[in-house]
mmCIF file of C-alpha atoms in Angstrom:
data_model
loop_
_atom_site.group_PDB
_atom_site.id
_atom_site.type_symbol
_atom_site.label_atom_id
_atom_site.label_comp_id
_atom_site.label_asym_id
_atom_site.label_seq_id
_atom_site.Cartn_x
_atom_site.Cartn_y
_atom_site.Cartn_z
ATOM 1 C CA ASP A 1 14.289 18.458 -12.341
ATOM 2 C CA GLN A 2 16.105 15.918 -10.174
ATOM 3 C CA GLN A 3 17.131 17.849 -7.280
ATOM 4 C CA VAL A 4 18.669 14.742 -5.664
ATOM 5 C CA LYS A 5 20.942 12.589 -7.844
ATOM 6 C CA GLN A 6 22.167 9.076 -7.240
ATOM 7 C CA ASN A 7 24.324 8.644 -10.721
ATOM 8 C CA SER A 8 25.237 4.991 -10.307
ATOM 9 C CA PRO A 9 22.180 2.875 -10.667
ATOM 10 C CA SER A 10 23.980 -0.083 -9.626
ATOM 11 C CA LEU A 11 27.110 -1.303 -7.634
ATOM 12 C CA SER A 12 28.874 -4.720 -7.035
ATOM 13 C CA VAL A 13 31.181 -5.206 -4.207
ATOM 14 C CA GLN A 14 32.862 -8.259 -2.676
ATOM 15 C CA GLU A 15 31.833 -9.358 0.739
ATOM 16 C CA GLY A 16 34.194 -7.852 3.388
ATOM 17 C CA ARG A 17 35.410 -4.800 1.354
ATOM 18 C CA ILE A 18 34.105 -1.167 1.322
ATOM 19 C CA SER A 19 30.879 -0.071 -0.338
ATOM 20 C CA ILE A 20 30.658 3.424 -1.354
ATOM 21 C CA LEU A 21 27.435 4.980 -2.426
ATOM 22 C CA ASN A 22 27.256 8.544 -3.814
ATOM 23 C CA CYS A 23 24.729 11.118 -3.859
ATOM 24 C CA ASP A 24 24.589 14.897 -5.224
ATOM 25 C CA TYR A 25 22.060 17.559 -4.811
ATOM 26 C CA THR A 26 21.472 20.886 -6.327
ATOM 27 C CA ASN A 27 19.150 22.528 -3.843
ATOM 28 C CA SER A 28 21.124 24.587 -1.406
ATOM 29 C CA MET A 29 18.341 24.881 0.846
ATOM 30 C CA PHE A 30 18.518 21.159 1.850
ATOM 31 C CA ASP A 31 19.633 21.002 5.297
ATOM 32 C CA TYR A 32 19.282 17.470 6.515
ATOM 33 C CA PHE A 33 20.111 14.277 4.672
ATOM 34 C CA LEU A 34 19.118 10.642 5.175
ATOM 35 C CA TRP A 35 19.921 7.176 3.701
ATOM 36 C CA TYR A 36 17.313 4.552 3.368
ATOM 37 C CA LYS A 37 17.571 0.993 2.440
ATOM 38 C CA LYS A 38 15.045 -1.040 0.472
ATOM 39 C CA TYR A 39 14.512 -4.823 -0.073
ATOM 40 C CA PRO A 40 12.188 -6.036 -2.839
ATOM 41 C CA ALA A 41 8.501 -6.029 -1.817
ATOM 42 C CA GLU A 42 9.208 -3.943 1.274
ATOM 43 C CA GLY A 43 9.157 -0.550 2.139
ATOM 44 C CA PRO A 44 12.310 1.806 2.617
ATOM 45 C CA THR A 45 14.026 1.426 6.065
ATOM 46 C CA PHE A 46 16.010 4.243 7.575
ATOM 47 C CA LEU A 47 19.586 3.773 7.915
ATOM 48 C CA ILE A 48 21.534 6.756 8.867
ATOM 49 C CA SER A 49 21.213 10.559 8.855
ATOM 50 C CA ILE A 50 23.260 13.676 8.816
ATOM 51 C CA SER A 51 22.485 17.452 9.580
ATOM 52 C CA SER A 52 24.233 19.950 7.510
ATOM 53 C CA ILE A 53 26.128 21.299 10.489
ATOM 54 C CA LYS A 54 28.208 18.123 10.447
ATOM 55 C CA ASP A 55 30.455 16.513 7.858
ATOM 56 C CA LYS A 56 30.497 12.965 9.240
ATOM 57 C CA ASN A 57 28.097 10.685 11.046
ATOM 58 C CA GLU A 58 28.906 7.171 12.118
ATOM 59 C CA ASP A 59 26.762 4.298 13.091
ATOM 60 C CA GLY A 60 28.521 0.854 13.350
ATOM 61 C CA ARG A 61 29.276 -0.239 9.863
ATOM 62 C CA PHE A 62 27.701 2.630 8.369
ATOM 63 C CA THR A 63 29.350 6.175 7.904
ATOM 64 C CA VAL A 64 27.792 9.084 6.134
ATOM 65 C CA PHE A 65 29.973 12.013 4.831
ATOM 66 C CA LEU A 66 28.652 15.289 3.670
ATOM 67 C CA ASN A 67 30.585 17.858 1.495
ATOM 68 C CA LYS A 68 28.291 21.078 1.529
ATOM 69 C CA SER A 69 30.502 23.012 -0.657
ATOM 70 C CA ALA A 70 30.356 20.261 -3.247
ATOM 71 C CA LYS A 71 26.742 19.483 -2.387
ATOM 72 C CA HIS A 72 27.680 15.722 -2.199
ATOM 73 C CA LEU A 73 27.069 13.079 0.365
ATOM 74 C CA SER A 74 28.289 9.410 0.384
ATOM 75 C CA LEU A 75 27.559 6.401 2.384
ATOM 76 C CA HIS A 76 30.408 4.173 3.351
ATOM 77 C CA ILE A 77 29.519 0.491 4.683
ATOM 78 C CA VAL A 78 32.491 -1.347 5.969
ATOM 79 C CA PRO A 79 32.925 -4.272 5.916
ATOM 80 C CA SER A 80 30.006 -5.103 3.195
ATOM 81 C CA GLN A 81 27.925 -8.011 3.796
ATOM 82 C CA PRO A 82 25.669 -10.051 1.876
ATOM 83 C CA GLY A 83 22.758 -8.974 3.763
ATOM 84 C CA ASP A 84 23.532 -5.453 2.753
ATOM 85 C CA SER A 85 22.553 -6.106 -0.836
ATOM 86 C CA ALA A 86 19.468 -3.793 -1.428
ATOM 87 C CA VAL A 87 18.582 -0.550 -3.160
ATOM 88 C CA TYR A 88 19.801 2.482 -1.451
ATOM 89 C CA PHE A 89 18.092 5.856 -1.472
ATOM 90 C CA CYS A 90 19.353 9.285 -0.240
ATOM 91 C CA ALA A 91 16.960 11.764 0.625
ATOM 92 C CA ALA A 92 17.066 15.467 1.600
ATOM 93 C CA SER A 93 14.946 17.681 3.626
ATOM 94 C CA PRO A 94 14.922 21.542 3.613
ATOM 95 C CA VAL A 95 14.428 21.839 7.308
ATOM 96 C CA HIS A 96 17.157 21.284 9.919
ATOM 97 C CA GLY A 97 16.877 18.239 11.939
ATOM 98 C CA THR A 98 13.499 17.000 10.710
ATOM 99 C CA ALA A 99 12.572 14.506 8.090
ATOM 100 C CA SER A 100 9.351 16.052 6.796
ATOM 101 C CA LYS A 101 8.952 16.640 3.048
ATOM 102 C CA LEU A 102 11.696 14.546 1.853
ATOM 103 C CA THR A 103 13.091 14.489 -1.798
ATOM 104 C CA PHE A 104 14.589 11.175 -2.734
ATOM 105 C CA GLY A 105 17.328 10.076 -5.222
ATOM 106 C CA THR A 106 16.180 7.347 -7.719
ATOM 107 C CA GLY A 107 18.318 4.677 -5.871
ATOM 108 C CA THR A 108 21.629 2.727 -6.231
ATOM 109 C CA ARG A 109 21.373 -1.159 -6.211
ATOM 110 C CA LEU A 110 23.996 -2.577 -4.325
ATOM 111 C CA GLN A 111 25.084 -6.224 -4.720
ATOM 112 C CA VAL A 112 27.286 -7.737 -2.245
ATOM 113 C CA THR A 113 29.050 -10.944 -3.659
ATOM 114 C CA LEU A 114 30.651 -13.765 -1.923
ATOM 115 C CA ASP B 1 5.769 -3.311 17.533
ATOM 116 C CA ALA B 2 3.354 -2.942 14.725
ATOM 117 C CA GLY B 3 4.928 -0.973 11.963
ATOM 118 C CA VAL B 4 2.882 1.161 9.154
ATOM 119 C CA ILE B 5 0.242 -1.060 7.831
ATOM 120 C CA GLN B 6 -1.152 -0.528 4.289
ATOM 121 C CA SER B 7 -3.758 -2.193 2.363
ATOM 122 C CA PRO B 8 -4.283 -3.789 -0.074
ATOM 123 C CA ARG B 9 -0.703 -5.162 -0.770
ATOM 124 C CA HIS B 10 -1.913 -5.414 -4.426
ATOM 125 C CA GLU B 11 -4.527 -4.048 -6.508
ATOM 126 C CA VAL B 12 -5.459 -4.745 -9.996
ATOM 127 C CA THR B 13 -8.518 -2.758 -11.538
ATOM 128 C CA GLU B 14 -9.822 -1.428 -14.929
ATOM 129 C CA MET B 15 -9.249 2.095 -16.021
ATOM 130 C CA GLY B 16 -12.055 4.427 -14.786
ATOM 131 C CA GLN B 17 -12.662 2.710 -11.489
ATOM 132 C CA GLU B 18 -12.341 4.086 -8.175
ATOM 133 C CA VAL B 19 -9.228 2.954 -6.245
ATOM 134 C CA THR B 20 -8.917 3.464 -2.430
ATOM 135 C CA LEU B 21 -5.519 2.827 -0.729
ATOM 136 C CA ARG B 22 -5.479 2.500 3.255
ATOM 137 C CA CYS B 23 -2.829 3.265 5.837
ATOM 138 C CA LYS B 24 -2.658 2.804 9.336
ATOM 139 C CA PRO B 25 0.176 4.620 10.875
ATOM 140 C CA ILE B 26 2.537 3.583 13.845
ATOM 141 C CA SER B 27 0.693 4.635 17.044
ATOM 142 C CA GLY B 28 1.671 7.908 18.468
ATOM 143 C CA HIS B 29 3.164 9.288 15.217
ATOM 144 C CA ASP B 30 1.940 12.688 14.337
ATOM 145 C CA TYR B 31 3.076 12.958 10.810
ATOM 146 C CA LEU B 32 1.692 10.683 7.813
ATOM 147 C CA PHE B 33 3.029 10.718 4.404
ATOM 148 C CA TRP B 34 1.900 9.273 1.017
ATOM 149 C CA TYR B 35 4.495 8.639 -1.712
ATOM 150 C CA ARG B 36 4.404 7.109 -5.159
ATOM 151 C CA GLN B 37 7.364 5.070 -6.767
ATOM 152 C CA THR B 38 7.681 4.647 -10.542
ATOM 153 C CA MET B 39 10.448 3.709 -12.802
ATOM 154 C CA MET B 40 10.213 7.163 -14.520
ATOM 155 C CA ARG B 41 10.038 9.451 -11.436
ATOM 156 C CA GLY B 42 11.244 7.375 -8.609
ATOM 157 C CA LEU B 43 9.911 7.978 -5.085
ATOM 158 C CA GLU B 44 7.954 11.192 -4.923
ATOM 159 C CA LEU B 45 6.026 12.751 -2.233
ATOM 160 C CA LEU B 46 2.376 13.243 -2.964
ATOM 161 C CA ILE B 47 0.905 14.886 0.287
ATOM 162 C CA TYR B 48 1.714 14.839 3.989
ATOM 163 C CA PHE B 49 -0.285 15.469 7.296
ATOM 164 C CA ASN B 50 0.632 16.785 10.659
ATOM 165 C CA ASN B 51 -1.886 15.940 13.441
ATOM 166 C CA ASN B 52 -4.356 14.635 10.795
ATOM 167 C CA VAL B 53 -4.273 18.174 8.878
ATOM 168 C CA PRO B 54 -2.951 18.132 5.428
ATOM 169 C CA ILE B 55 0.016 20.340 5.265
ATOM 170 C CA ASP B 56 1.370 20.047 1.776
ATOM 171 C CA ASP B 57 -0.414 18.699 -1.003
ATOM 172 C CA SER B 58 1.582 20.041 -3.888
ATOM 173 C CA GLY B 59 2.845 16.732 -5.058
ATOM 174 C CA MET B 60 -0.790 15.311 -5.829
ATOM 175 C CA PRO B 61 -0.706 15.062 -9.502
ATOM 176 C CA GLU B 62 -4.118 16.120 -10.451
ATOM 177 C CA ASP B 63 -7.666 16.278 -9.088
ATOM 178 C CA ARG B 64 -8.351 12.808 -9.549
ATOM 179 C CA PHE B 65 -6.186 12.198 -6.370
ATOM 180 C CA SER B 66 -7.448 12.947 -2.987
ATOM 181 C CA ALA B 67 -6.205 12.122 0.570
ATOM 182 C CA LYS B 68 -7.895 12.293 3.749
ATOM 183 C CA MET B 69 -6.969 11.500 7.461
ATOM 184 C CA PRO B 70 -10.115 11.370 9.420
ATOM 185 C CA ASN B 71 -8.317 10.441 12.620
ATOM 186 C CA ALA B 72 -4.923 9.693 14.132
ATOM 187 C CA SER B 73 -4.818 6.014 13.153
ATOM 188 C CA PHE B 74 -6.240 5.893 9.555
ATOM 189 C CA SER B 75 -5.581 7.584 6.177
ATOM 190 C CA THR B 76 -6.890 6.957 2.651
ATOM 191 C CA LEU B 77 -5.612 7.732 -0.703
ATOM 192 C CA LYS B 78 -8.197 7.856 -3.409
ATOM 193 C CA ILE B 79 -7.909 7.842 -7.035
ATOM 194 C CA GLN B 80 -11.101 8.601 -9.312
ATOM 195 C CA PRO B 81 -11.420 7.928 -11.878
ATOM 196 C CA SER B 82 -8.225 5.718 -12.353
ATOM 197 C CA GLU B 83 -5.959 5.642 -15.507
ATOM 198 C CA PRO B 84 -3.071 3.370 -16.634
ATOM 199 C CA ARG B 85 -0.575 5.939 -15.930
ATOM 200 C CA ASP B 86 -1.509 5.735 -12.093
ATOM 201 C CA SER B 87 -0.007 2.442 -12.065
ATOM 202 C CA ALA B 88 2.694 2.454 -9.434
ATOM 203 C CA VAL B 89 3.780 1.368 -5.957
ATOM 204 C CA TYR B 90 2.217 3.505 -3.449
ATOM 205 C CA PHE B 91 3.757 3.979 -0.059
ATOM 206 C CA CYS B 92 2.577 5.404 3.163
ATOM 207 C CA ALA B 93 5.050 6.577 5.870
ATOM 208 C CA SER B 94 4.825 8.007 9.415
ATOM 209 C CA SER B 95 6.993 9.715 11.885
ATOM 210 C CA PHE B 96 6.915 11.332 15.300
ATOM 211 C CA SER B 97 7.917 14.848 15.363
ATOM 212 C CA SER B 98 11.299 15.343 13.765
ATOM 213 C CA GLN B 99 12.233 11.576 13.662
ATOM 214 C CA PRO B 100 12.915 9.866 10.417
ATOM 215 C CA GLN B 101 10.081 8.328 8.670
ATOM 216 C CA HIS B 102 8.912 4.716 8.820
ATOM 217 C CA PHE B 103 7.397 3.237 5.720
ATOM 218 C CA GLY B 104 4.758 0.730 5.120
ATOM 219 C CA ASP B 105 5.433 -2.156 2.566
ATOM 220 C CA GLY B 106 3.375 -0.491 -0.030
ATOM 221 C CA THR B 107 0.387 -1.153 -2.412
ATOM 222 C CA ARG B 108 1.254 -2.353 -6.001
ATOM 223 C CA LEU B 109 -1.408 -0.759 -8.089
ATOM 224 C CA SER B 110 -1.952 -1.661 -11.636
ATOM 225 C CA ILE B 111 -4.588 -0.023 -13.806
ATOM 226 C CA LEU B 112 -5.652 -1.902 -16.965
#
């Protein structure tokens, strides 16, 4: 039973355009959400997070949006760069403001083309 | 700054053998996590520790798996006996208090 779902296994975007990665969750107890980026043969790297008390968090080119009623979050990357090509995982935690006991989605592979 | 260090990076062994994966967390971090990544199940949490004490091992698949954290700078994940279905990439991660987890580069385990 996948509690965190990333329904798009892959996404291709042209350099300079916006990349939008989506994530849905089913467990209403989730209270804190994170995005991780993963390059081949490396571990996931933390990118950005959002608490359920917010609906938007921005960090440079990366913005995460949370729609609690729809149980949906998205990651926007603007503008997309070739170095952003990686697998992106969303993750959720049931405890506010902490990143223990994360449940991960299956990942979306982003390719940014020239 | 040194990140989370895992060893070995790759392990190939025969079914039935004991496998020990090692992890050195980031100094000062009080949480340590073990994850397994497979094509079928994605990245799943196996067990995590807080201040060297196991807090939740509900993700450990069966009794063949065990994890220890004898001190703040070292943890092991052991599989005995190993089976081909244990083949996966195993990640260790650490964090300080409520901060996001930092991952090691993983151990790719192949059981023949």
